[in-house]
mmCIF file of N, CA and C in Angstrom:
data_model
loop_
_atom_site.group_PDB
_atom_site.id
_atom_site.type_symbol
_atom_site.label_atom_id
_atom_site.label_comp_id
_atom_site.label_asym_id
_atom_site.label_seq_id
_atom_site.Cartn_x
_atom_site.Cartn_y
_atom_site.Cartn_z
ATOM 1 N N MET W 99 72.666 114.188 102.034
ATOM 2 C CA MET W 99 73.269 112.440 102.387
ATOM 3 C C MET W 99 72.896 112.037 101.427
ATOM 4 N N ASN W 100 71.754 112.241 100.354
ATOM 5 C CA ASN W 100 71.370 111.658 99.591
ATOM 6 C C ASN W 100 72.320 111.281 98.417
ATOM 7 N N ASN W 101 73.405 112.233 98.062
ATOM 8 C CA ASN W 101 73.949 112.257 96.986
ATOM 9 C C ASN W 101 75.256 111.071 97.522
ATOM 10 N N MET W 102 75.436 111.058 98.974
ATOM 11 C CA MET W 102 76.644 109.782 98.752
ATOM 12 C C MET W 102 76.274 108.604 98.764
ATOM 13 N N ASP W 103 77.285 107.567 98.505
ATOM 14 C CA ASP W 103 77.601 106.067 98.808
ATOM 15 C C ASP W 103 78.367 105.593 99.914
ATOM 16 N N ILE W 104 77.184 106.079 100.800
ATOM 17 C CA ILE W 104 78.143 105.608 102.119
ATOM 18 C C ILE W 104 79.056 104.199 102.225
ATOM 19 N N LYS W 105 78.346 103.167 101.286
ATOM 20 C CA LYS W 105 79.157 101.857 101.441
ATOM 21 C C LYS W 105 80.079 102.136 100.343
ATOM 22 N N GLY W 106 80.054 102.805 99.148
ATOM 23 C CA GLY W 106 81.409 102.292 98.477
ATOM 24 C C GLY W 106 82.617 103.700 99.368
ATOM 25 N N LEU W 107 82.071 104.453 99.843
ATOM 26 C CA LEU W 107 83.305 105.801 100.829
ATOM 27 C C LEU W 107 83.599 104.550 101.780
ATOM 28 N N ILE W 108 83.019 104.042 102.441
ATOM 29 C CA ILE W 108 83.691 103.285 102.941
ATOM 30 C C ILE W 108 84.125 102.393 103.064
ATOM 31 N N LEU W 109 84.135 101.248 102.255
ATOM 32 C CA LEU W 109 84.889 99.971 101.545
ATOM 33 C C LEU W 109 85.755 100.726 100.795
ATOM 34 N N GLY W 110 85.773 102.077 100.023
ATOM 35 C CA GLY W 110 86.988 102.650 99.098
ATOM 36 C C GLY W 110 88.239 103.154 100.155
ATOM 37 N N SER W 111 87.599 103.659 101.375
ATOM 38 C CA SER W 111 88.282 104.181 102.354
ATOM 39 C C SER W 111 89.365 102.675 102.731
ATOM 40 N N ILE W 112 88.783 101.742 103.160
ATOM 41 C CA ILE W 112 89.584 101.155 103.533
ATOM 42 C C ILE W 112 90.609 100.217 102.804
ATOM 43 N N VAL W 113 89.732 99.956 101.188
ATOM 44 C CA VAL W 113 91.038 99.830 100.116
ATOM 45 C C VAL W 113 91.672 100.806 100.120
ATOM 46 N N ALA W 114 91.660 101.976 99.892
ATOM 47 C CA ALA W 114 92.540 102.894 100.395
ATOM 48 C C ALA W 114 93.568 102.898 100.834
ATOM 49 N N PHE W 115 93.283 103.195 102.115
ATOM 50 C CA PHE W 115 94.112 103.026 103.234
ATOM 51 C C PHE W 115 95.277 101.779 103.075
ATOM 52 N N ILE W 116 94.162 100.700 102.827
ATOM 53 C CA ILE W 116 95.620 99.346 102.202
ATOM 54 C C ILE W 116 96.483 99.326 101.641
ATOM 55 N N GLY W 117 96.043 99.667 100.419
ATOM 56 C CA GLY W 117 97.013 100.756 99.047
ATOM 57 C C GLY W 117 97.578 101.663 99.609
ATOM 58 N N SER W 118 97.694 102.575 100.207
ATOM 59 C CA SER W 118 97.904 103.501 100.049
ATOM 60 C C SER W 118 99.357 103.527 101.281
ATOM 61 N N THR W 119 98.851 102.547 102.603
ATOM 62 C CA THR W 119 99.751 101.585 103.481
ATOM 63 C C THR W 119 101.410 100.920 102.512
ATOM 64 N N VAL W 120 100.747 100.249 101.897
ATOM 65 C CA VAL W 120 101.466 99.001 100.958
ATOM 66 C C VAL W 120 102.500 100.126 100.267
ATOM 67 N N PHE W 121 102.245 101.154 99.251
ATOM 68 C CA PHE W 121 102.420 102.293 98.924
ATOM 69 C C PHE W 121 103.889 103.179 99.937
ATOM 70 N N LEU W 122 103.138 103.248 101.453
ATOM 71 C CA LEU W 122 104.087 103.774 101.715
ATOM 72 C C LEU W 122 105.297 103.631 102.718
ATOM 73 N N ILE W 123 104.988 102.168 103.042
ATOM 74 C CA ILE W 123 105.733 101.163 103.109
ATOM 75 C C ILE W 123 107.314 101.304 101.794
ATOM 76 N N ALA W 124 106.782 100.927 100.724
ATOM 77 C CA ALA W 124 107.732 101.100 99.915
ATOM 78 C C ALA W 124 108.586 102.445 99.971
ATOM 79 N N GLY W 125 107.127 103.667 100.197
ATOM 80 C CA GLY W 125 107.897 104.786 99.840
ATOM 81 C C GLY W 125 109.097 105.156 100.984
ATOM 82 N N ILE W 126 108.629 104.653 102.221
ATOM 83 C CA ILE W 126 110.168 104.288 102.984
ATOM 84 C C ILE W 126 111.069 103.505 102.965
ATOM 85 N N TYR W 127 111.032 101.970 101.914
ATOM 86 C CA TYR W 127 112.432 101.673 101.783
ATOM 87 C C TYR W 127 112.700 102.898 100.678
ATOM 88 N N ILE W 128 112.410 102.990 99.744
ATOM 89 C CA ILE W 128 112.947 103.870 98.642
ATOM 90 C C ILE W 128 113.817 105.028 99.066
ATOM 91 N N SER W 129 113.408 106.076 100.241
ATOM 92 C CA SER W 129 113.746 106.903 101.057
ATOM 93 C C SER W 129 114.813 106.386 101.728
ATOM 94 N N ILE W 130 114.759 105.853 102.061
ATOM 95 C CA ILE W 130 116.277 104.905 103.398
ATOM 96 C C ILE W 130 116.882 104.323 102.204
ATOM 97 N N ILE W 131 116.693 103.587 100.891
ATOM 98 C CA ILE W 131 117.793 103.348 100.071
ATOM 99 C C ILE W 131 118.334 104.837 99.746
ATOM 100 N N ILE W 132 117.837 105.292 99.031
ATOM 101 C CA ILE W 132 118.260 106.879 98.788
ATOM 102 C C ILE W 132 118.951 107.624 99.820
ATOM 103 N N PHE W 133 118.053 108.290 101.265
ATOM 104 C CA PHE W 133 118.303 108.698 101.778
ATOM 105 C C PHE W 133 119.137 108.308 102.776
ATOM 106 N N GLY W 134 119.493 107.300 103.412
ATOM 107 C CA GLY W 134 119.987 106.573 104.283
ATOM 108 C C GLY W 134 119.164 106.891 105.925
ATOM 109 N N LEU W 135 119.391 106.139 106.878
ATOM 110 C CA LEU W 135 118.312 106.085 108.332
ATOM 111 C C LEU W 135 118.882 107.480 108.764
ATOM 112 N N GLY W 136 118.491 108.397 109.115
ATOM 113 C CA GLY W 136 118.714 110.177 109.661
ATOM 114 C C GLY W 136 117.834 109.554 111.538
ATOM 115 N N GLU W 137 117.427 110.270 112.200
ATOM 116 C CA GLU W 137 117.578 110.687 113.147
ATOM 117 C C GLU W 137 115.962 110.616 113.332
ATOM 118 N N PRO W 138 115.349 109.949 114.364
ATOM 119 C CA PRO W 138 113.889 109.385 114.046
ATOM 120 C C PRO W 138 112.966 110.648 114.710
ATOM 121 N N GLY W 139 111.842 111.157 113.607
ATOM 122 C CA GLY W 139 111.267 112.072 114.220
ATOM 123 C C GLY W 139 111.551 113.138 113.194
ATOM 124 N N THR W 140 112.488 113.454 112.273
ATOM 125 C CA THR W 140 113.383 114.534 111.984
ATOM 126 C C THR W 140 113.343 113.607 110.455
ATOM 127 N N PHE W 141 112.895 115.053 109.290
ATOM 128 C CA PHE W 141 112.932 114.815 107.879
ATOM 129 C C PHE W 141 114.027 116.032 106.962
ATOM 130 N N SER W 142 114.586 115.693 106.822
ATOM 131 C CA SER W 142 115.287 116.711 105.714
ATOM 132 C C SER W 142 114.145 117.296 104.057
ATOM 133 N N ASN W 143 114.725 117.634 104.201
ATOM 134 C CA ASN W 143 113.833 118.696 102.698
ATOM 135 C C ASN W 143 114.452 118.086 101.393
ATOM 136 N N GLU W 144 115.191 117.407 101.016
ATOM 137 C CA GLU W 144 115.526 116.447 100.337
ATOM 138 C C GLU W 144 113.605 115.514 100.763
ATOM 139 N N GLU W 145 114.337 114.919 101.586
ATOM 140 C CA GLU W 145 113.109 113.599 101.768
ATOM 141 C C GLU W 145 111.792 114.183 101.773
ATOM 142 N N LEU W 146 111.475 115.445 102.356
ATOM 143 C CA LEU W 146 110.005 115.794 102.427
ATOM 144 C C LEU W 146 109.422 115.921 100.918
ATOM 145 N N ILE W 147 110.005 116.378 100.111
ATOM 146 C CA ILE W 147 110.180 116.871 98.611
ATOM 147 C C ILE W 147 110.289 115.260 97.945
ATOM 148 N N PHE W 148 110.786 114.208 98.302
ATOM 149 C CA PHE W 148 110.501 112.954 97.776
ATOM 150 C C PHE W 148 109.438 112.392 97.669
ATOM 151 N N SER W 149 108.650 112.918 99.355
ATOM 152 C CA SER W 149 107.568 112.157 99.724
ATOM 153 C C SER W 149 106.408 112.694 99.127
ATOM 154 N N LEU W 150 106.156 114.358 98.719
ATOM 155 C CA LEU W 150 105.424 114.744 98.084
ATOM 156 C C LEU W 150 105.565 114.247 96.889
ATOM 157 N N LEU W 151 106.768 114.250 95.807
ATOM 158 C CA LEU W 151 106.563 113.541 94.802
ATOM 159 C C LEU W 151 106.113 112.179 94.826
ATOM 160 N N PHE W 152 106.264 111.241 95.862
ATOM 161 C CA PHE W 152 105.917 110.069 95.259
ATOM 162 C C PHE W 152 104.355 109.880 96.326
ATOM 163 N N SER W 153 103.901 110.669 96.531
ATOM 164 C CA SER W 153 102.807 110.745 97.169
ATOM 165 C C SER W 153 101.669 110.823 95.878
ATOM 166 N N ILE W 154 102.393 111.850 94.744
ATOM 167 C CA ILE W 154 101.374 111.982 93.582
ATOM 168 C C ILE W 154 100.280 111.045 93.099
ATOM 169 N N PRO W 155 101.069 109.762 92.931
ATOM 170 C CA PRO W 155 100.081 108.821 92.099
ATOM 171 C C PRO W 155 100.289 107.948 93.215
ATOM 172 N N VAL W 156 100.263 108.038 94.012
ATOM 173 C CA VAL W 156 98.938 107.170 95.519
ATOM 174 C C VAL W 156 97.606 108.298 95.589
ATOM 175 N N ASP W 157 97.851 109.362 95.813
ATOM 176 C CA ASP W 157 96.131 110.323 95.919
ATOM 177 C C ASP W 157 95.767 109.636 94.454
ATOM 178 N N LEU W 158 96.681 109.985 93.610
ATOM 179 C CA LEU W 158 95.798 109.648 92.480
ATOM 180 C C LEU W 158 95.218 108.203 92.128
ATOM 181 N N TRP W 159 95.393 107.310 93.198
ATOM 182 C CA TRP W 159 95.112 105.992 92.775
ATOM 183 C C TRP W 159 93.441 105.673 93.952
ATOM 184 N N ILE W 160 94.111 106.635 94.787
ATOM 185 C CA ILE W 160 93.051 106.736 95.954
ATOM 186 C C ILE W 160 91.957 107.350 95.598
ATOM 187 N N GLY W 161 91.711 108.319 95.089
ATOM 188 C CA GLY W 161 90.683 108.636 93.973
ATOM 189 C C GLY W 161 89.663 107.866 93.100
ATOM 190 N N TYR W 162 91.081 107.273 92.403
ATOM 191 C CA TYR W 162 90.306 106.110 91.162
ATOM 192 C C TYR W 162 89.611 105.006 92.192
ATOM 193 N N ILE W 163 90.252 104.597 93.095
ATOM 194 C CA ILE W 163 89.518 103.514 93.903
ATOM 195 C C ILE W 163 88.307 103.575 94.170
ATOM 196 N N ILE W 164 88.316 104.347 95.081
ATOM 197 C CA ILE W 164 86.954 104.913 96.253
ATOM 198 C C ILE W 164 85.837 105.468 95.189
ATOM 199 N N ALA W 165 86.285 105.597 93.379
ATOM 200 C CA ALA W 165 85.282 106.231 92.443
ATOM 201 C C ALA W 165 84.911 104.623 92.060
ATOM 202 N N ARG W 166 85.802 104.034 91.961
ATOM 203 C CA ARG W 166 85.411 102.701 91.471
ATOM 204 C C ARG W 166 84.667 101.560 91.701
ATOM 205 N N ILE W 167 84.542 101.646 93.896
ATOM 206 C CA ILE W 167 84.194 100.943 94.614
ATOM 207 C C ILE W 167 82.438 101.536 94.812
ATOM 208 N N SER W 168 82.566 102.642 94.272
ATOM 209 C CA SER W 168 81.530 103.742 94.552
ATOM 210 C C SER W 168 80.389 103.501 93.533
ATOM 211 N N LYS W 169 79.384 103.059 93.700
ATOM 212 C CA LYS W 169 78.477 102.899 93.120
ATOM 213 C C LYS W 169 77.635 104.121 91.989
ATOM 214 N N PHE W 170 77.500 104.763 92.908
ATOM 215 C CA PHE W 170 76.735 106.155 92.468
ATOM 216 C C PHE W 170 77.831 107.964 93.098
ATOM 217 N N SER W 171 77.646 108.987 92.864
ATOM 218 C CA SER W 171 78.110 109.965 93.498
ATOM 219 C C SER W 171 79.729 109.612 93.593
ATOM 220 N N LYS W 172 80.609 109.127 92.610
ATOM 221 C CA LYS W 172 81.989 108.308 92.404
ATOM 222 C C LYS W 172 82.361 109.722 92.627
ATOM 223 N N ILE W 173 82.826 111.003 92.326
ATOM 224 C CA ILE W 173 83.520 111.959 92.705
ATOM 225 C C ILE W 173 83.064 112.855 93.452
ATOM 226 N N PHE W 174 81.788 112.785 94.108
ATOM 227 C CA PHE W 174 81.506 113.809 95.420
ATOM 228 C C PHE W 174 81.999 112.597 96.300
ATOM 229 N N ASN W 175 81.984 111.576 96.568
ATOM 230 C CA ASN W 175 82.538 110.117 97.114
ATOM 231 C C ASN W 175 83.980 109.992 97.185
ATOM 232 N N ALA W 176 84.611 110.604 96.578
ATOM 233 C CA ALA W 176 86.359 110.798 96.180
ATOM 234 C C ALA W 176 86.708 112.438 97.296
ATOM 235 N N LEU W 177 85.842 113.443 96.381
ATOM 236 C CA LEU W 177 85.918 114.360 97.255
ATOM 237 C C LEU W 177 85.914 114.508 98.624
ATOM 238 N N VAL W 178 84.817 113.797 99.320
ATOM 239 C CA VAL W 178 84.572 113.657 101.155
ATOM 240 C C VAL W 178 85.491 113.665 101.893
ATOM 241 N N PHE W 179 86.014 111.640 100.769
ATOM 242 C CA PHE W 179 87.098 111.456 101.691
ATOM 243 C C PHE W 179 88.588 112.407 101.445
ATOM 244 N N GLY W 180 88.760 112.820 100.275
ATOM 245 C CA GLY W 180 89.885 113.910 100.543
ATOM 246 C C GLY W 180 89.697 115.316 101.358
ATOM 247 N N VAL W 181 88.415 115.670 101.554
ATOM 248 C CA VAL W 181 87.934 116.392 102.528
ATOM 249 C C VAL W 181 88.815 116.097 104.169
ATOM 250 N N ILE W 182 87.625 114.957 104.505
ATOM 251 C CA ILE W 182 88.055 114.193 105.503
ATOM 252 C C ILE W 182 89.548 113.922 105.801
ATOM 253 N N SER W 183 90.195 113.395 105.346
ATOM 254 C CA SER W 183 91.570 113.172 105.508
ATOM 255 C C SER W 183 92.341 114.148 105.508
ATOM 256 N N VAL W 184 92.106 115.710 104.532
ATOM 257 C CA VAL W 184 93.425 116.927 104.872
ATOM 258 C C VAL W 184 92.878 116.944 106.376
ATOM 259 N N ILE W 185 91.695 116.999 106.792
ATOM 260 C CA ILE W 185 91.570 117.836 108.323
ATOM 261 C C ILE W 185 92.136 116.595 109.343
ATOM 262 N N PHE W 186 91.943 115.473 108.995
ATOM 263 C CA PHE W 186 92.684 114.659 109.920
ATOM 264 C C PHE W 186 93.552 114.999 109.646
ATOM 265 N N PHE W 187 94.350 115.115 108.725
ATOM 266 C CA PHE W 187 96.466 115.292 108.692
ATOM 267 C C PHE W 187 96.296 116.671 109.008
ATOM 268 N N LEU W 188 95.706 117.290 109.189
ATOM 269 C CA LEU W 188 96.419 118.861 109.498
ATOM 270 C C LEU W 188 96.089 118.808 111.208
ATOM 271 N N PHE W 189 95.371 118.620 111.301
ATOM 272 C CA PHE W 189 94.979 118.279 112.817
ATOM 273 C C PHE W 189 96.311 116.867 113.683
ATOM 274 N N THR W 190 96.641 116.575 113.435
ATOM 275 C CA THR W 190 97.344 115.193 113.468
ATOM 276 C C THR W 190 98.840 115.676 112.907
ATOM 277 N N ASP W 191 99.202 116.052 112.524
ATOM 278 C CA ASP W 191 100.923 116.170 111.709
ATOM 279 C C ASP W 191 101.076 117.200 112.350
ATOM 280 N N ASN W 192 102.245 117.240 113.503
ATOM 281 C CA ASN W 192 102.932 118.407 114.680
ATOM 282 C C ASN W 192 104.349 117.776 114.259
ATOM 283 N N GLN W 193 104.869 116.879 113.686
ATOM 284 C CA GLN W 193 106.221 116.371 113.400
ATOM 285 C C GLN W 193 107.105 117.069 112.337
ATOM 286 N N ARG W 194 105.916 117.491 110.578
ATOM 287 C CA ARG W 194 106.102 117.716 109.717
ATOM 288 C C ARG W 194 106.406 119.619 109.497
ATOM 289 N N PRO W 195 107.826 119.571 108.700
ATOM 290 C CA PRO W 195 107.146 121.566 109.130
ATOM 291 C C PRO W 195 105.914 121.789 108.387
ATOM 292 N N LEU W 196 105.486 123.328 108.379
ATOM 293 C CA LEU W 196 104.367 124.167 108.028
ATOM 294 C C LEU W 196 104.078 124.220 106.618
ATOM 295 N N TRP W 197 105.286 124.120 105.613
ATOM 296 C CA TRP W 197 105.420 124.459 103.870
ATOM 297 C C TRP W 197 104.460 122.809 103.626
ATOM 298 N N TYR W 198 105.426 121.881 104.411
ATOM 299 C CA TYR W 198 105.184 120.055 103.743
ATOM 300 C C TYR W 198 103.766 119.878 104.243
ATOM 301 N N VAL W 199 102.933 120.528 105.553
ATOM 302 C CA VAL W 199 101.777 120.056 105.853
ATOM 303 C C VAL W 199 100.776 120.656 104.616
ATOM 304 N N ILE W 200 101.026 121.950 104.507
ATOM 305 C CA ILE W 200 100.252 123.077 104.066
ATOM 306 C C ILE W 200 100.553 122.699 102.307
ATOM 307 N N SER W 201 101.607 121.974 101.548
ATOM 308 C CA SER W 201 101.600 121.506 100.412
ATOM 309 C C SER W 201 100.582 120.199 100.309
ATOM 310 N N SER W 202 101.169 119.699 101.269
ATOM 311 C CA SER W 202 100.616 118.115 100.869
ATOM 312 C C SER W 202 98.517 118.533 100.917
ATOM 313 N N ALA W 203 97.841 118.994 101.890
ATOM 314 C CA ALA W 203 96.334 119.605 102.422
ATOM 315 C C ALA W 203 96.366 119.848 100.748
ATOM 316 N N VAL W 204 97.144 120.656 99.999
ATOM 317 C CA VAL W 204 96.754 122.036 99.246
ATOM 318 C C VAL W 204 96.312 121.022 97.902
ATOM 319 N N ILE W 205 97.161 119.917 97.627
ATOM 320 C CA ILE W 205 97.807 119.276 96.652
ATOM 321 C C ILE W 205 96.833 117.529 96.364
ATOM 322 N N PHE W 206 96.641 117.085 97.536
ATOM 323 C CA PHE W 206 95.590 116.035 98.044
ATOM 324 C C PHE W 206 94.237 116.179 97.307
ATOM 325 N N ILE W 207 93.906 117.175 97.592
ATOM 326 C CA ILE W 207 91.982 117.390 97.182
ATOM 327 C C ILE W 207 91.818 117.121 95.649
ATOM 328 N N PRO W 208 92.631 118.036 94.713
ATOM 329 C CA PRO W 208 92.731 117.774 93.238
ATOM 330 C C PRO W 208 93.335 116.823 93.204
ATOM 331 N N LEU W 209 94.352 116.169 93.517
ATOM 332 C CA LEU W 209 94.730 114.887 93.118
ATOM 333 C C LEU W 209 93.512 114.097 92.619
ATOM 334 N N VAL W 210 92.898 113.448 94.205
ATOM 335 C CA VAL W 210 92.292 112.079 94.421
ATOM 336 C C VAL W 210 90.956 112.965 93.800
ATOM 337 N N TRP W 211 90.786 114.115 93.061
ATOM 338 C CA TRP W 211 89.390 114.602 91.741
ATOM 339 C C TRP W 211 89.802 114.003 90.707
ATOM 340 N N MET W 212 91.400 114.052 90.740
ATOM 341 C CA MET W 212 91.993 113.703 89.597
ATOM 342 C C MET W 212 91.505 112.354 89.140
ATOM 343 N N GLY W 213 92.086 111.361 90.080
ATOM 344 C CA GLY W 213 92.139 110.122 90.159
ATOM 345 C C GLY W 213 89.904 109.289 90.406
ATOM 346 N N ALA W 214 89.822 110.533 90.429
ATOM 347 C CA ALA W 214 87.901 110.145 90.597
ATOM 348 C C ALA W 214 87.295 110.300 88.982
ATOM 349 N N THR W 215 87.913 111.254 88.846
ATOM 350 C CA THR W 215 87.719 111.637 87.276
ATOM 351 C C THR W 215 88.073 110.827 86.403
ATOM 352 N N LEU W 216 89.692 109.988 86.318
ATOM 353 C CA LEU W 216 90.101 109.341 85.644
ATOM 354 C C LEU W 216 88.970 107.934 85.205
ATOM 355 N N HIS W 217 88.401 107.285 86.363
ATOM 356 C CA HIS W 217 87.969 106.416 86.510
ATOM 357 C C HIS W 217 86.434 106.809 86.316
ATOM 358 N N VAL W 218 85.516 108.418 86.034
ATOM 359 C CA VAL W 218 84.598 107.974 85.394
ATOM 360 C C VAL W 218 84.901 108.206 83.691
ATOM 361 N N LYS W 219 85.805 109.053 83.521
ATOM 362 C CA LYS W 219 85.850 109.107 82.337
ATOM 363 C C LYS W 219 86.157 107.692 81.164
ATOM 364 N N LYS W 220 86.863 107.067 82.081
ATOM 365 C CA LYS W 220 86.919 105.488 81.409
ATOM 366 C C LYS W 220 85.907 104.601 81.205
ATOM 367 N N ALA W 221 85.077 104.847 82.834
ATOM 368 C CA ALA W 221 84.000 104.066 82.494
ATOM 369 C C ALA W 221 82.909 104.858 81.438
ATOM 370 N N ASN W 222 82.816 105.334 81.753
ATOM 371 C CA ASN W 222 81.963 106.062 80.327
ATOM 372 C C ASN W 222 82.626 106.509 78.632
ATOM 373 N N LYS W 223 84.016 105.411 78.633
ATOM 374 C CA LYS W 223 84.274 105.493 77.422
ATOM 375 C C LYS W 223 83.754 104.175 77.150
ATOM 376 N N PRO W 224 82.999 104.486 75.702
ATOM 377 C CA PRO W 224 82.102 103.164 74.350
ATOM 378 C C PRO W 224 83.320 102.262 74.118
ATOM 379 N N LEU W 225 83.370 101.187 74.398
ATOM 380 C CA LEU W 225 84.204 100.410 73.803
ATOM 381 C C LEU W 225 84.015 100.216 71.911
ATOM 382 N N LYS W 226 85.054 99.980 71.269
ATOM 383 C CA LYS W 226 85.156 100.179 69.992
ATOM 384 C C LYS W 226 84.556 98.634 69.758
ATOM 385 N N GLN W 227 83.903 98.688 68.769
ATOM 386 C CA GLN W 227 83.095 97.477 68.121
ATOM 387 C C GLN W 227 84.513 96.498 67.064
ATOM 388 N N ASP W 228 84.240 95.672 67.710
ATOM 389 C CA ASP W 228 84.732 94.436 65.933
ATOM 390 C C ASP W 228 84.161 94.469 65.649
ATOM 391 N N LYS W 229 84.866 94.465 64.247
ATOM 392 C CA LYS W 229 84.593 94.487 62.782
ATOM 393 C C LYS W 229 84.601 92.790 62.130
#
């Protein structure tokens, strides 16, 4: 627990939740435009693949934001958020096929880690000096 920035994790999670909700709404509108309205609670394979592809930048963004808001243990906080999110997702998603749930869980943690790593590398990059 000494390695975790609880305040950064909570604030980052709130910001990530709000931002990912905005992305989700945009994704739903795009999906409706592309695929049309279907039966409530049913998803075609094309819609699920679109959803997986659309979630890649969102997952990267989530890791980046959590790392940016955290004062220390930036990558660790993003990974903790990723693990908690995957556990929550696995136990609450019963409307989608098993292949979608597993593939979402498998790609989420590495993408959140990559987003956090992008922030850390960007933050540690020395600024160019003007001559």
